[in-house]
mmCIF file of C-alpha atoms in Angstrom:
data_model
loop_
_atom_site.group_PDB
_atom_site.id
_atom_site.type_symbol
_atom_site.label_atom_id
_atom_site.label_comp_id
_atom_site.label_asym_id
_atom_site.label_seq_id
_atom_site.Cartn_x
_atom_site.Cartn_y
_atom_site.Cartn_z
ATOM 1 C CA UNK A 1 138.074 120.093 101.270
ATOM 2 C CA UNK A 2 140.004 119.692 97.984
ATOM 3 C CA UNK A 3 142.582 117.350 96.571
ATOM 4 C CA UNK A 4 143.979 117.945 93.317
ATOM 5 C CA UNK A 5 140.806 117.254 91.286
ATOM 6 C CA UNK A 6 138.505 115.514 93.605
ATOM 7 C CA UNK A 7 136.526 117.161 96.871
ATOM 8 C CA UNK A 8 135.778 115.469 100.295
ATOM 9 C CA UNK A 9 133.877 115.647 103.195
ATOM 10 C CA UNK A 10 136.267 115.047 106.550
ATOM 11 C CA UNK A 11 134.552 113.133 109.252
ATOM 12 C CA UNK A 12 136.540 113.267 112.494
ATOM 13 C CA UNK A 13 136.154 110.237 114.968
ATOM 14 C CA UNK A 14 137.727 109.194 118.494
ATOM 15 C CA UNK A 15 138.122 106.245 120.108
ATOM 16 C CA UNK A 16 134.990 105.217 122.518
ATOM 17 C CA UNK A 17 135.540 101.391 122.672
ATOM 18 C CA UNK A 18 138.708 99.219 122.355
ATOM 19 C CA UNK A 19 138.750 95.405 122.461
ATOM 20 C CA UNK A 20 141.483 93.096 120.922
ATOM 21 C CA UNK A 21 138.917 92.204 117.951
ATOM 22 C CA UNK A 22 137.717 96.040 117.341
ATOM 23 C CA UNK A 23 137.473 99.286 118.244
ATOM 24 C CA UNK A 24 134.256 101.448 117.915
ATOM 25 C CA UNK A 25 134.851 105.249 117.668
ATOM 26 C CA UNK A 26 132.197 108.158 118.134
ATOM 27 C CA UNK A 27 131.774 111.097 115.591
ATOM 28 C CA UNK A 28 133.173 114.127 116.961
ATOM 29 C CA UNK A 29 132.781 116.557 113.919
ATOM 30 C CA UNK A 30 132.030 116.382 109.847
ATOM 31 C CA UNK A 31 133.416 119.683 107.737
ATOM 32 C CA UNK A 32 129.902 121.306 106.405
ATOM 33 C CA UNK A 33 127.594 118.993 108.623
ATOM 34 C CA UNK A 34 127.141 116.869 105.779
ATOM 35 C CA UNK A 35 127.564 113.246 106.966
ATOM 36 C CA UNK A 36 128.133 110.452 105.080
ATOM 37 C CA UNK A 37 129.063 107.649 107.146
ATOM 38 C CA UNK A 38 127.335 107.121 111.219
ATOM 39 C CA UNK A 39 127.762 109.035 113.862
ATOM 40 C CA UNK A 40 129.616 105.026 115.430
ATOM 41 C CA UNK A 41 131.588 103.002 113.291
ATOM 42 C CA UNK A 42 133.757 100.307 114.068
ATOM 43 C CA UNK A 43 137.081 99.055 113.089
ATOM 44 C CA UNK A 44 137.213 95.446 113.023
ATOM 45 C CA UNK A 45 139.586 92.755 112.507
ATOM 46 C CA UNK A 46 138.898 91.419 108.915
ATOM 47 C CA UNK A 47 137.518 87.517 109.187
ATOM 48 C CA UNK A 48 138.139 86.477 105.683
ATOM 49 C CA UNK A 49 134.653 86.159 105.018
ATOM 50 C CA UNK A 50 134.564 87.508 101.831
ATOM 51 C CA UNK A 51 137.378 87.482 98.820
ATOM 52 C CA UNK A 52 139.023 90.445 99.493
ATOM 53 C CA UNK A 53 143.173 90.300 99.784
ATOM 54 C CA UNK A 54 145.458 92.540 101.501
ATOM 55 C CA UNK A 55 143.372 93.320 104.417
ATOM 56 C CA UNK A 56 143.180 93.083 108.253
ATOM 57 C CA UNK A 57 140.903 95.837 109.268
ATOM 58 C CA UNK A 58 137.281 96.513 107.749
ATOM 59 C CA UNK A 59 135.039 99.287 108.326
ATOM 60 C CA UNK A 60 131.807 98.372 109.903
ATOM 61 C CA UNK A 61 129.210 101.582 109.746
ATOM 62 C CA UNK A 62 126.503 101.425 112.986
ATOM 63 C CA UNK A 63 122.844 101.378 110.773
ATOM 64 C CA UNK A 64 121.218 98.620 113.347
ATOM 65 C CA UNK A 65 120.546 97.895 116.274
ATOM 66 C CA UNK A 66 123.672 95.271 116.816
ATOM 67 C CA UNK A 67 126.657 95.389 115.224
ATOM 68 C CA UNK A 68 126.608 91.973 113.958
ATOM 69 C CA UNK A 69 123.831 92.901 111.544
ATOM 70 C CA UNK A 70 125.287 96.842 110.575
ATOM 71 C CA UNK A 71 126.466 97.680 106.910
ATOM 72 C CA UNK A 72 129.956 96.122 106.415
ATOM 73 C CA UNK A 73 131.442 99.010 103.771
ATOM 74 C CA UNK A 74 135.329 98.351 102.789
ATOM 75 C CA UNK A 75 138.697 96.767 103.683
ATOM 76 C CA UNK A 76 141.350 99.331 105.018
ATOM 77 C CA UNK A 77 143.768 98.731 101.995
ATOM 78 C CA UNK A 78 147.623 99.524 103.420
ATOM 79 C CA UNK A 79 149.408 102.146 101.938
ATOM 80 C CA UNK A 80 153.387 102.881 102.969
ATOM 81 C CA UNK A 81 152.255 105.145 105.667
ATOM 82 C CA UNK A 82 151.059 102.609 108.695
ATOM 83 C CA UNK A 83 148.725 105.390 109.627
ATOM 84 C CA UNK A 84 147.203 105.545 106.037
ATOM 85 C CA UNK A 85 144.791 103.133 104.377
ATOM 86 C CA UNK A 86 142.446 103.339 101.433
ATOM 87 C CA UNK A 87 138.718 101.530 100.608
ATOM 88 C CA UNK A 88 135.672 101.815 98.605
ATOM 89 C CA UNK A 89 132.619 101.891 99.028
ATOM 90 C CA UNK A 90 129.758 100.279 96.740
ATOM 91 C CA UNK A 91 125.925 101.385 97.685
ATOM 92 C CA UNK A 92 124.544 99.765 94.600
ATOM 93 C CA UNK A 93 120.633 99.327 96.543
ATOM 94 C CA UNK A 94 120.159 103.093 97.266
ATOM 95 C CA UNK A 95 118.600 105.154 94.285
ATOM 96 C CA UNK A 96 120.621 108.207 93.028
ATOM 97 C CA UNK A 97 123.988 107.011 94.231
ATOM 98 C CA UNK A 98 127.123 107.160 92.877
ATOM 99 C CA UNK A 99 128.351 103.506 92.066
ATOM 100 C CA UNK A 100 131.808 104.079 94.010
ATOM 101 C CA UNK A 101 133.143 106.351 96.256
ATOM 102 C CA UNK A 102 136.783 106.479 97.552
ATOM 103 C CA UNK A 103 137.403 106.974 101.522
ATOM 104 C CA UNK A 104 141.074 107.464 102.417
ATOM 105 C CA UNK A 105 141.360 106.385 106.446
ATOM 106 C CA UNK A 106 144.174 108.952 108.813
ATOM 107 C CA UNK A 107 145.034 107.240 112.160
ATOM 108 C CA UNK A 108 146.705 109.601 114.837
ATOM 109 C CA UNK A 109 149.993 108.647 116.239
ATOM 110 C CA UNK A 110 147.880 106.764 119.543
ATOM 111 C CA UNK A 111 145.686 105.695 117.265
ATOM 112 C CA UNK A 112 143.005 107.040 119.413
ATOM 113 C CA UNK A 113 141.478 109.430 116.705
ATOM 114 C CA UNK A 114 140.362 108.600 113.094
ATOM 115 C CA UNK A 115 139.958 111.194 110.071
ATOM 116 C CA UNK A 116 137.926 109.218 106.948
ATOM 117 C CA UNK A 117 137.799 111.387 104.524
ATOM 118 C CA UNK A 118 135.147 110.515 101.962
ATOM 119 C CA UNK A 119 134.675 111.533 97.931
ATOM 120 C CA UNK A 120 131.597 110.859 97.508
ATOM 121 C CA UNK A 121 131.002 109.366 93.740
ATOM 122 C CA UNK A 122 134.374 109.713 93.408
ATOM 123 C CA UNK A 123 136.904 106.899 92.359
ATOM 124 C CA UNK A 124 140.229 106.833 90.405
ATOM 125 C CA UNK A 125 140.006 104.431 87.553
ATOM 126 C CA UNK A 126 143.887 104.680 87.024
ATOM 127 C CA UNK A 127 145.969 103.370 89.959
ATOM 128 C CA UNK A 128 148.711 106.797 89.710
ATOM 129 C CA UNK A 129 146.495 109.187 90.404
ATOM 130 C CA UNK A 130 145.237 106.741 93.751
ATOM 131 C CA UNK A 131 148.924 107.096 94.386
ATOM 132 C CA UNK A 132 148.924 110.672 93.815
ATOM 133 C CA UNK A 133 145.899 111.512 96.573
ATOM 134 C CA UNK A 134 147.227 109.439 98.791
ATOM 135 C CA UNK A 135 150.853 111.247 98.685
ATOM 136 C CA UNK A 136 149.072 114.431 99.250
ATOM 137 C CA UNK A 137 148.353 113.127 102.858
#
């Protein structure tokens, strides 16, 4: 997929698990079978645990056996769409990849399905053209 000057890989997820603190969802489909994230991931409620502002919801991806010791990746940063969110993501231990990548998150109405649409090694450094992708959506 394409936006303006940056491509990304779709990753479509439902809802398998919903508790007050978090919901898990379950892969369904990734455009070109190229997936970046887990085939579970998990929405939690952000503990303020770390500095990050502006944030109630992080993205947890499933790479263990418990949840409590799976990569924590990004905040879901609000945008004025309540279904629309933004984050990075920083995998500065693995060789050969890119320092920051952008992942914009699309909730359905219900909330019951989750599009996270990552550009890999892809970040805006100015804060329009953010603005600009997300407006596409």
């Amino acid at each position: 997929m394409f936006t303006g000057n940056a491509n990304y890989i779709r990753h479509s997820y439902k809802v398998t698990n919903e508790l007050k603190s978090y919901t898990v969802f379950e892969l369904v489909e990734v455009a070109g079978n190229t997936n970046f994230l887990t085939d579970l991931i998990r929405i939690e409620k952000f503990n303020g645990k770390s500095n990050a502002t502006n944030i109630k919801d992080y993205l947890r991806l499933r790479t263990a056996t418990s949840w409590d010791k799976s990569q924590k990746v990004t905040g879901l940063r609000p945008t004025e769409n309540d279904r629309i969110f933004y984050g990075d993501w920083l995998k500065v231990n693995e060789p050969n990849a890119p320092k920051k990548t952008l992942l914009i998150f699309l909730f359905s109405k219900d909330r019951k399905n989750l599009f996270i649409d990552v550009y890999r090694g892809f970040y805006p450094l100015h804060k329009g053209i953010l603005q600009n992708i997300i407006k596409t959506y």
